[in-house]
CSV table of C-alpha atoms and ligand atoms in Angstrom, one decimal:
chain,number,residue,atom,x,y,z
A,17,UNK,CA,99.3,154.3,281.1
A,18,UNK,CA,98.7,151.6,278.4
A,19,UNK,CA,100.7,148.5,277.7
A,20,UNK,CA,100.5,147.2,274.0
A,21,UNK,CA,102.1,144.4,272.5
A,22,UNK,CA,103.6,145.4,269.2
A,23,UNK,CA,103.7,142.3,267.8
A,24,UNK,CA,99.6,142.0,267.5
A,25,UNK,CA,97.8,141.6,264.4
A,26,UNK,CA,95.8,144.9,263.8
A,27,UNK,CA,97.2,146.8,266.4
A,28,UNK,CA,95.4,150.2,264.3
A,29,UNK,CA,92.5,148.9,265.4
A,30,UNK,CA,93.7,147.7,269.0
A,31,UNK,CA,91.3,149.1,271.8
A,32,UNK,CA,94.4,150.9,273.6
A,33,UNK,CA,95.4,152.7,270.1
A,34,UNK,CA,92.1,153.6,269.1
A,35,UNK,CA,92.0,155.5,272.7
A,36,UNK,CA,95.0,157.2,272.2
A,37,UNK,CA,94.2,158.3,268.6
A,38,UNK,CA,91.2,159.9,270.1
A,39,UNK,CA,93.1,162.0,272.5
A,40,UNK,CA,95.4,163.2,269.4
A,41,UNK,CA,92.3,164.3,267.8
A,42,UNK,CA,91.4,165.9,270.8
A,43,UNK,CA,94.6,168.1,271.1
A,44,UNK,CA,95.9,166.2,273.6
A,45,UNK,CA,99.7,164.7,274.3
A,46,UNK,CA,100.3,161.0,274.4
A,47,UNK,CA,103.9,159.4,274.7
A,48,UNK,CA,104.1,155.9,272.4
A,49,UNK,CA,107.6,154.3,271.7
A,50,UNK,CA,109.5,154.6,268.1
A,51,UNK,CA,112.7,152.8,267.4
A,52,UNK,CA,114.7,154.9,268.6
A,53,UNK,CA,113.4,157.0,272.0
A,54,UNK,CA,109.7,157.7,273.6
A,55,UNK,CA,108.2,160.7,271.6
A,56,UNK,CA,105.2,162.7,272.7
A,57,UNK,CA,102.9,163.1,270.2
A,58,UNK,CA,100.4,165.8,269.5
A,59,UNK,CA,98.5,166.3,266.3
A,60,UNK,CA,101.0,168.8,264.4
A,61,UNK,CA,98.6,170.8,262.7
A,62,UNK,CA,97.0,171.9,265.9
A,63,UNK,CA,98.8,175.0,267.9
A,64,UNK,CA,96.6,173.9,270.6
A,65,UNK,CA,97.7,170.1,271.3
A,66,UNK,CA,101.4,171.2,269.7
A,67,UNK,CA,101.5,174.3,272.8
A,68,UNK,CA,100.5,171.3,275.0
A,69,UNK,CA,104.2,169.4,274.5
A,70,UNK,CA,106.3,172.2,275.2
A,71,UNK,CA,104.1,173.2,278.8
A,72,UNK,CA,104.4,169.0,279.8
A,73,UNK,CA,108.5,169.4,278.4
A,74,UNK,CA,109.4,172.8,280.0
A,75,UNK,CA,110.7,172.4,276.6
A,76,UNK,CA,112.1,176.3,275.2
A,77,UNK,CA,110.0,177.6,272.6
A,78,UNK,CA,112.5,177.9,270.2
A,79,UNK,CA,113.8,174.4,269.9
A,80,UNK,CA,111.5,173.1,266.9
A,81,UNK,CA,109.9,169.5,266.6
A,82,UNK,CA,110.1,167.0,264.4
A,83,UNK,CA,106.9,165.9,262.3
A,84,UNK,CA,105.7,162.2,262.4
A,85,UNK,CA,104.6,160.4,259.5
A,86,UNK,CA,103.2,156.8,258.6
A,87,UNK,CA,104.0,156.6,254.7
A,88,UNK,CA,106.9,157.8,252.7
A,89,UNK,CA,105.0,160.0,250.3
A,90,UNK,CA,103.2,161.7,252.8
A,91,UNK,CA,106.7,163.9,253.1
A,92,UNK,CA,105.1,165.9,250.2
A,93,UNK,CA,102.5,167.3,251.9
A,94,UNK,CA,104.3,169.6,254.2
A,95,UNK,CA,107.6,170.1,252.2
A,96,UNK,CA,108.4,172.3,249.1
A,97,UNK,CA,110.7,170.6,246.3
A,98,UNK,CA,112.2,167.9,248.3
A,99,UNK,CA,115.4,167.6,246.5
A,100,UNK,CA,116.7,164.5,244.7
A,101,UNK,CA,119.4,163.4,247.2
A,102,UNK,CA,116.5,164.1,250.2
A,103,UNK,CA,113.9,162.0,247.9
A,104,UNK,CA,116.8,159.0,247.6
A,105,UNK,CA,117.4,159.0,251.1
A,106,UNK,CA,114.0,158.4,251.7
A,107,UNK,CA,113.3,155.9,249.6
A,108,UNK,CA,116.3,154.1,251.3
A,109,UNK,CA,115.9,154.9,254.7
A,110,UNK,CA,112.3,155.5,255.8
A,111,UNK,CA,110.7,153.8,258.2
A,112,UNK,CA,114.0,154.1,260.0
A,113,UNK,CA,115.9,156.8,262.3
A,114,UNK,CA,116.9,159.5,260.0
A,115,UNK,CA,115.3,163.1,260.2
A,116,UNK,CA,115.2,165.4,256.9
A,117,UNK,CA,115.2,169.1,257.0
A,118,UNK,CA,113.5,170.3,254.3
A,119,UNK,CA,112.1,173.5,253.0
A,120,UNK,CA,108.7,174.1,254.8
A,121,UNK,CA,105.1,174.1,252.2
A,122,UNK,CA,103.7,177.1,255.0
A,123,UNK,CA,100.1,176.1,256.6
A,124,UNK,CA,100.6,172.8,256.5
A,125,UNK,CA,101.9,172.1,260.2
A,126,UNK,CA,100.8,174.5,263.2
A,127,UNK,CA,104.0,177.1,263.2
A,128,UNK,CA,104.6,176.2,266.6
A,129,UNK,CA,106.5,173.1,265.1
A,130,UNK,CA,108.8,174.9,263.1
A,131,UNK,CA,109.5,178.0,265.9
A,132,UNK,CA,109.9,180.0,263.2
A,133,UNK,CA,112.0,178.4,260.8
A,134,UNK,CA,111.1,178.3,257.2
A,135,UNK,CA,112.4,174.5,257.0
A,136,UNK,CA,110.6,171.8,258.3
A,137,UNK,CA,111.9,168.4,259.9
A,138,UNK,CA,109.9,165.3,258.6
A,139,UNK,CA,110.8,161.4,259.9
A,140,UNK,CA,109.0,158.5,259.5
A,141,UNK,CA,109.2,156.3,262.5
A,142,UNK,CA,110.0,152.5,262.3
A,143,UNK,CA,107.8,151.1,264.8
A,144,UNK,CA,104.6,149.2,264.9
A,145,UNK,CA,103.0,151.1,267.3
A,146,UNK,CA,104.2,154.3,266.2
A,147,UNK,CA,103.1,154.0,262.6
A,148,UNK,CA,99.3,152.6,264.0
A,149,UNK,CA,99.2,155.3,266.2
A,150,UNK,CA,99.6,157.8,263.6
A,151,UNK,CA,97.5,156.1,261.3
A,152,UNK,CA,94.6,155.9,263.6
A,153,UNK,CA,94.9,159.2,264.9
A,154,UNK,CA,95.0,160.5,260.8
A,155,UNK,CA,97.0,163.2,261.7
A,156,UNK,CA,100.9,163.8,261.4
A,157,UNK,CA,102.5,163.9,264.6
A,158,UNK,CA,104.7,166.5,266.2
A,159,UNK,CA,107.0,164.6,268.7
A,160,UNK,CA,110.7,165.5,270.4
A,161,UNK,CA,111.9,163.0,272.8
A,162,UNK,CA,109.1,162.3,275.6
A,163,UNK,CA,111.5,163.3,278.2
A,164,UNK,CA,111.2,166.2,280.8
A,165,UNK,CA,113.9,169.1,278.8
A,166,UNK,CA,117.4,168.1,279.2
A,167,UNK,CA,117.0,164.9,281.2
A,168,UNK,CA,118.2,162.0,279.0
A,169,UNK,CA,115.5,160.9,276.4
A,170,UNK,CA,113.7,157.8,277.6
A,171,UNK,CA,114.0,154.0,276.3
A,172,UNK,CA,111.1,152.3,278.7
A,173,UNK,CA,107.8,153.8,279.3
A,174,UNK,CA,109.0,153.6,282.7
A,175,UNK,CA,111.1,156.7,281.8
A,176,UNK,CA,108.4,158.8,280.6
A,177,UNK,CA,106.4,157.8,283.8
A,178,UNK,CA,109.5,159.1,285.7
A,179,UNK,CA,109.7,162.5,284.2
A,180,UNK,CA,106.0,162.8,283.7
A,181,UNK,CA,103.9,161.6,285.5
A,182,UNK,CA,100.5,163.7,286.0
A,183,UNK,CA,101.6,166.4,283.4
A,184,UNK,CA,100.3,163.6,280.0
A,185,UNK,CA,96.9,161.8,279.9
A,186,UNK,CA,98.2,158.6,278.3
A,187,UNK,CA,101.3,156.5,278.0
A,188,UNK,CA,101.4,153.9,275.4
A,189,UNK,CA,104.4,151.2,276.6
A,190,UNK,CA,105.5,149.1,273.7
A,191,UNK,CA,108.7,147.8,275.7
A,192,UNK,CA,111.8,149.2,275.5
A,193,UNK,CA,112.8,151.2,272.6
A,194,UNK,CA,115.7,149.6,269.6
A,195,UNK,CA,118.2,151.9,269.0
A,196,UNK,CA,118.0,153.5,272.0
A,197,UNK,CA,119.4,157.2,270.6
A,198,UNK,CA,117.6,159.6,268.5
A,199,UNK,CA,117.7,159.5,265.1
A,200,UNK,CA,120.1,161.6,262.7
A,201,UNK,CA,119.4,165.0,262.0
A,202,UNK,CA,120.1,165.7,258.3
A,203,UNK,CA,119.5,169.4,256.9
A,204,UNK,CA,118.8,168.9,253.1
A,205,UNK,CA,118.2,172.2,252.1
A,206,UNK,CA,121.7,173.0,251.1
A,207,UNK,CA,123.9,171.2,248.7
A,208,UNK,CA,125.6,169.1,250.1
A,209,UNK,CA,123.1,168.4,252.9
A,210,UNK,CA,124.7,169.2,256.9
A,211,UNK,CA,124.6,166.8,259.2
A,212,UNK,CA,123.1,168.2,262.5
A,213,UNK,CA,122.9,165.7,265.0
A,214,UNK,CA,124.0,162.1,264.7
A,215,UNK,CA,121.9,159.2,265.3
A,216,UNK,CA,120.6,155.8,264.4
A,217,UNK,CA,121.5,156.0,260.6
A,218,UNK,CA,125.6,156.8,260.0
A,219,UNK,CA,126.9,159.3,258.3
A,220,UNK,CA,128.6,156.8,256.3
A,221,UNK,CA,125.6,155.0,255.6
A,222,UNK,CA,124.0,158.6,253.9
A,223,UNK,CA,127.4,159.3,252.1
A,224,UNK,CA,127.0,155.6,250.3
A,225,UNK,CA,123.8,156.6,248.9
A,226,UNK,CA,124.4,160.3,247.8
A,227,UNK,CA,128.4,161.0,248.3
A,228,UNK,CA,130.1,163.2,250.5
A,229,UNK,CA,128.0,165.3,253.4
A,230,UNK,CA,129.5,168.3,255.4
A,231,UNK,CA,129.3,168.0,259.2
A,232,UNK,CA,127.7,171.0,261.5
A,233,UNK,CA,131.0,172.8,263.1
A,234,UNK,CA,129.1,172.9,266.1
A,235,UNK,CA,129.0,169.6,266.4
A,236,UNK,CA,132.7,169.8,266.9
A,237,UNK,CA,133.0,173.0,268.6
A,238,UNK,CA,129.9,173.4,270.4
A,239,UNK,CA,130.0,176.8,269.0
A,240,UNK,CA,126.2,178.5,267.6
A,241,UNK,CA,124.7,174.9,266.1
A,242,UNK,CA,122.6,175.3,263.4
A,243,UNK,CA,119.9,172.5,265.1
A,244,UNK,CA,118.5,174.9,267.7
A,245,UNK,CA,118.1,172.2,269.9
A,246,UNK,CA,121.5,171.2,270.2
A,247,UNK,CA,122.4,173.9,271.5
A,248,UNK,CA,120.9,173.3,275.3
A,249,UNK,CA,122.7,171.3,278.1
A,250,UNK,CA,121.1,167.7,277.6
A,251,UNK,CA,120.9,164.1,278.3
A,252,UNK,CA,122.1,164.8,282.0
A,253,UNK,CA,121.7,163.0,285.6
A,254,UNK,CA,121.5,164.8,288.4
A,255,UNK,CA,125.6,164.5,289.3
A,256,UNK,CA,127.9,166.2,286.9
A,257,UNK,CA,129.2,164.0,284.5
A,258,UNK,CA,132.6,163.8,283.0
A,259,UNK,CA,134.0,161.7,280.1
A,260,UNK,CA,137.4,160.3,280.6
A,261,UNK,CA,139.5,159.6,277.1
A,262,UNK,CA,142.8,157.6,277.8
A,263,UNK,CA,144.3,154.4,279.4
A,264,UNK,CA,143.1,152.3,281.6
A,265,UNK,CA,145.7,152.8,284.6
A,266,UNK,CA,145.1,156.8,283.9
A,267,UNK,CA,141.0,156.1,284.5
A,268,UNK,CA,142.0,154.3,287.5
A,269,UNK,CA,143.9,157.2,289.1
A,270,UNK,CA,141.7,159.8,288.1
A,271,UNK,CA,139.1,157.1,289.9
A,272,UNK,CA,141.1,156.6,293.2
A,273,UNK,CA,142.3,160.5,293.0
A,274,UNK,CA,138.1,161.2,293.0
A,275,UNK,CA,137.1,158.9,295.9
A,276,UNK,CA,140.6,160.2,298.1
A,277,UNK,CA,138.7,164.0,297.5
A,278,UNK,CA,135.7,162.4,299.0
A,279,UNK,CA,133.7,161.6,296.0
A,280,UNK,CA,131.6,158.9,295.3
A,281,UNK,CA,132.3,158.1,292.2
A,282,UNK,CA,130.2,156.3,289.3
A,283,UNK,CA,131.6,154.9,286.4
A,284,UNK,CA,129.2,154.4,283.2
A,285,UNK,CA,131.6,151.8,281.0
A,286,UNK,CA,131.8,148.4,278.7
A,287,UNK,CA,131.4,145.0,280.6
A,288,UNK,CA,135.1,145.3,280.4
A,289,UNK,CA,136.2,148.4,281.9
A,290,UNK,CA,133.5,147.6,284.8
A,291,UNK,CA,135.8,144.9,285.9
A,292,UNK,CA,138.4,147.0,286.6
A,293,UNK,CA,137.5,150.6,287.5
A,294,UNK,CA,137.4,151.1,291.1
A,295,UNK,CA,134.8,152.7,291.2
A,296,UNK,CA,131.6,152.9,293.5
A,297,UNK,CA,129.4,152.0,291.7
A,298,UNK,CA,129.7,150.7,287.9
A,299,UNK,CA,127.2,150.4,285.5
A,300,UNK,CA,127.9,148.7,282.0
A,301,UNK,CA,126.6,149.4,279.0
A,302,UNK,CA,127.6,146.5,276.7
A,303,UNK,CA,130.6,144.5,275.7
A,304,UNK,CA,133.5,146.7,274.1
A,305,UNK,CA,133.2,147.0,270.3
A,306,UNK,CA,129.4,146.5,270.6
A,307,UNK,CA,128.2,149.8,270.1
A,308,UNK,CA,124.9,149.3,269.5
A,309,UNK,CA,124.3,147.9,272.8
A,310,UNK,CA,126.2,150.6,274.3
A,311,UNK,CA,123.9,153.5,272.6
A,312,UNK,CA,120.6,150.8,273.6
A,313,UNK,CA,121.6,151.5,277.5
A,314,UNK,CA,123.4,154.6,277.3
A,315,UNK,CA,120.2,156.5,278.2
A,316,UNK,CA,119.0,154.4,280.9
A,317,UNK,CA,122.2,154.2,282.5
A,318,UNK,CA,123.0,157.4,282.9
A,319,UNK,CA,119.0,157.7,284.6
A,320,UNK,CA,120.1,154.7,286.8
A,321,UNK,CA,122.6,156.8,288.4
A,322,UNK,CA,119.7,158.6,290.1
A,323,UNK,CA,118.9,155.9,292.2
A,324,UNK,CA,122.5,155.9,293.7
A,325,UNK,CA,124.0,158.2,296.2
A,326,UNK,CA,126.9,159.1,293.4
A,327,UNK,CA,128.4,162.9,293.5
A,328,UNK,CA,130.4,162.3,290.6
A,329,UNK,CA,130.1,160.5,287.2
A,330,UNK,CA,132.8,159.3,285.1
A,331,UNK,CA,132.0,157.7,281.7
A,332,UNK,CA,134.0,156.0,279.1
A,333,UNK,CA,135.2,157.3,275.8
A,334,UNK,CA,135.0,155.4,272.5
A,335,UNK,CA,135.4,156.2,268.7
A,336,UNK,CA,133.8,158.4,266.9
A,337,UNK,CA,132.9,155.9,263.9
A,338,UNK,CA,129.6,154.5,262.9
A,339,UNK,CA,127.3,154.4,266.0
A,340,UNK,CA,129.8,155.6,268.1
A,341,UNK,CA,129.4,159.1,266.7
A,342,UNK,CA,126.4,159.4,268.2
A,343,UNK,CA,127.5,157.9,271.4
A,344,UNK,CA,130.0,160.5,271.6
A,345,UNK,CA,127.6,162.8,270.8
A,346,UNK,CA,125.4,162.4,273.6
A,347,UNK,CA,127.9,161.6,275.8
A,348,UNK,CA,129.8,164.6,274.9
A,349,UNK,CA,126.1,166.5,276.0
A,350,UNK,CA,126.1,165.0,278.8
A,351,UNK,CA,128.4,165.5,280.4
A,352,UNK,CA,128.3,169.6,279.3
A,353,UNK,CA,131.4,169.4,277.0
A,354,UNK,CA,133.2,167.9,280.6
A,355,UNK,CA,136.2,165.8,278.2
A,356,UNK,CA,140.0,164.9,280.3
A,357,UNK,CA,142.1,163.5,278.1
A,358,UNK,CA,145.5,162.0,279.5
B,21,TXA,O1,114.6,159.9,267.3
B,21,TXA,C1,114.0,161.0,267.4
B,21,TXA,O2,114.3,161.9,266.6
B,21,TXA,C2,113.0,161.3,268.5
B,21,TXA,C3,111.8,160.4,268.3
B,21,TXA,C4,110.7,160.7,269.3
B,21,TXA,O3,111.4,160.5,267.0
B,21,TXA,N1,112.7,162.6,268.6
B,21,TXA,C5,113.6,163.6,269.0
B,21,TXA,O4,113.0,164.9,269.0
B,21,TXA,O5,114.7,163.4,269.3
B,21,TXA,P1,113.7,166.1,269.7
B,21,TXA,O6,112.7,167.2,269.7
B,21,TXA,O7,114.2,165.7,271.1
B,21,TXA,O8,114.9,166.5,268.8
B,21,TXA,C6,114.6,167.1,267.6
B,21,TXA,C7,115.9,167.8,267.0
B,21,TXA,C8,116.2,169.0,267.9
B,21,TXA,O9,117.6,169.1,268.0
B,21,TXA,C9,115.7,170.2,267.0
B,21,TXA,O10,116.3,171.4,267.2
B,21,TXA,C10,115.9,169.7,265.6
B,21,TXA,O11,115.7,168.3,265.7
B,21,TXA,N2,115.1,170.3,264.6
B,21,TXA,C11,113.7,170.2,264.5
B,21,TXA,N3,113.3,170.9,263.5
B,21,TXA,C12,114.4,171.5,262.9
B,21,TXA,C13,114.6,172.3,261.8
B,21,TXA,N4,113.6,172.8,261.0
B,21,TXA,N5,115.8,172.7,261.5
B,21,TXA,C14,116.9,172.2,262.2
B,21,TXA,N6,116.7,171.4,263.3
B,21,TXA,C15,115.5,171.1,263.6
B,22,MG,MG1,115.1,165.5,272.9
């Protein structure tokens, strides 16, 4: 367990990042922070180290991982004909938390990162540490979320110690994470490109820079995905968690209804609603209408509800626009498709 300031000068040739490099190399795992969750990182082009995530995850071997990069042009050595809109976005959004899908140039990764797709899904991460770490290892850098499989993807190194402690060699804590969600999924191997999962860059920000996408209908329906990983239960606490879309008197009868059953309830909300759902315990997210503080500490409140005695969790709906589509996304996960409307 490392701690590493990111804003030091050098930091590719920091003691602590040099160590962790040589682990990579060594076909080890090592969890280090990006802007948007904890990934852990083994050298991609190794089945080896790459086998070695999926064992500390309990992570299904189907659910491919993304590949790690520290320059934009590198993208080109593992994918086939990027195509023009995927090269634009690029150039407009990497370093930054947006994921293309692109057609796979075979034998350049370890096949265990695709699980047997033919596409390929390349990001480049923007944070310090991240971008050292991968540039001192001189490897690319197969990473999911450095959570145990379908707990809710961790923001503090504390996290990763949390759900895996004595199954890594190394933790490399660069303080919380930015965003605090994963990034976007984009597939661009079609025309127009499918949004798979939503994340750190909108889908209105992509549709700015090259026009009109098409949305995954199992996003909607949470019918067959086409991301294989969005198709497991994720993002979950250990109480059952249900989102609650309507008023603020019907929250607060559903609330009271709960606790007269015998629950005790939890309510994961805005600084706002906190003040006036009755529930047991209420943990707040942000203020209302600042939804990039809500997705920052959606993740570690819904851990933080471990640490209670709750039996039930209620959590608070918001808009699908911008950021809050991928609040609702995960959300929406969490909570196993659980949605009352009034
Ligand atoms: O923000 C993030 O993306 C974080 C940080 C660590 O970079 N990583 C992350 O990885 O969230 P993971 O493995 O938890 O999620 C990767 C998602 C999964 O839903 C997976 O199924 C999908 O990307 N994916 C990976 N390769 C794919 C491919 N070739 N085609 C379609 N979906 C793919
Ligand atoms: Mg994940």
């Amino acid at each position: 367990y490392y701690v590493v300031d990111k804003h030091v000068n050098n930091l590719s040739t920091h003691p602590i990042i040099e160590q962790s490099a040589a682990l990579l190399r060594n076909g080890e795992v090592v969890a280090f922070p990006t802007e948007t969750v904890y990934g852990l990182g083994a050298d991609a082009t190794s089945t080896v180290a790459v086998e070695r995530i999926y064992e500390a995850k309990g992570r299904p071997s189907d659910n491919p991982l993304i590949v790690h990069i520290a320059k934009q042009e590198d993208v080109h050595t593992f994918v086939d004909n990027l195509s023009e809109k995927a090269q634009k976005l690029v150039n407009i959004f990497w370093p930054g938390p947006l994921t293309l899908v692109c057609n796979w140039k075979k034998g350049t990764v370890s096949d265990r990162v695709t699980a047997g797709l033919s596409t390929i899904a390349v990001r480049m991460p923007e944070h310090p540490v991240a971008i050292s770490l991968i540039e001192a290892a001189g490897k690319p850098l197969a990473a999911p979320s450095a959570n145990r499989s379908g707990k809710p993807s961790p923001t503090s190194a504390q996290h990763v110690l949390e759900d895996l402690n004595g199954r890594i060699p190394a933790i490399v804590d660069g303080g919380e994470t930015g965003f605090g969600v994963e990034s976007t999924v984009l597939d661009t191997t079609v025309d127009p490109p499918i949004l798979l999962r939503p994340g750190g860059v909108t889908q209105e920000e992509i549709e700015q820079v090259i026009g009109e996408i098409r949305v995954d209908a199992g996003l909607a329906t949470s019918e067959a995905p086409r991301s294989p990983g969005m198709k497991y239960t994720h993002y979950a606490p250990e109480a059952p968690v249900t989102v609650l879309d309507g008023s603020i008197e019907w929250i607060q009868k559903m609330v009271l209804d709960a606790k007269e059953n015998g629950a005790i309830v939890g309510w994961l909300g805005t600084k706002e609603t906190c003040k006036v759902v009755p529930a047991d315990i209420c943990v707040e997210t942000g203020a209302e209408g600042d939804l990039f503080s809500i997705a920052k500490n959606l993740y570690s409140g819904l851990r933080s509800f471990n640490e209670t005695n709750v039996t039930t969790i209620f959590a608070q709906s918001y808009s699908k626009n911008g950021v809050g589509y991928a609040v609702m996304n995960r959300l929406e996960k969490a909570a196993g498709h659980q949605i009352l409307s009034e």
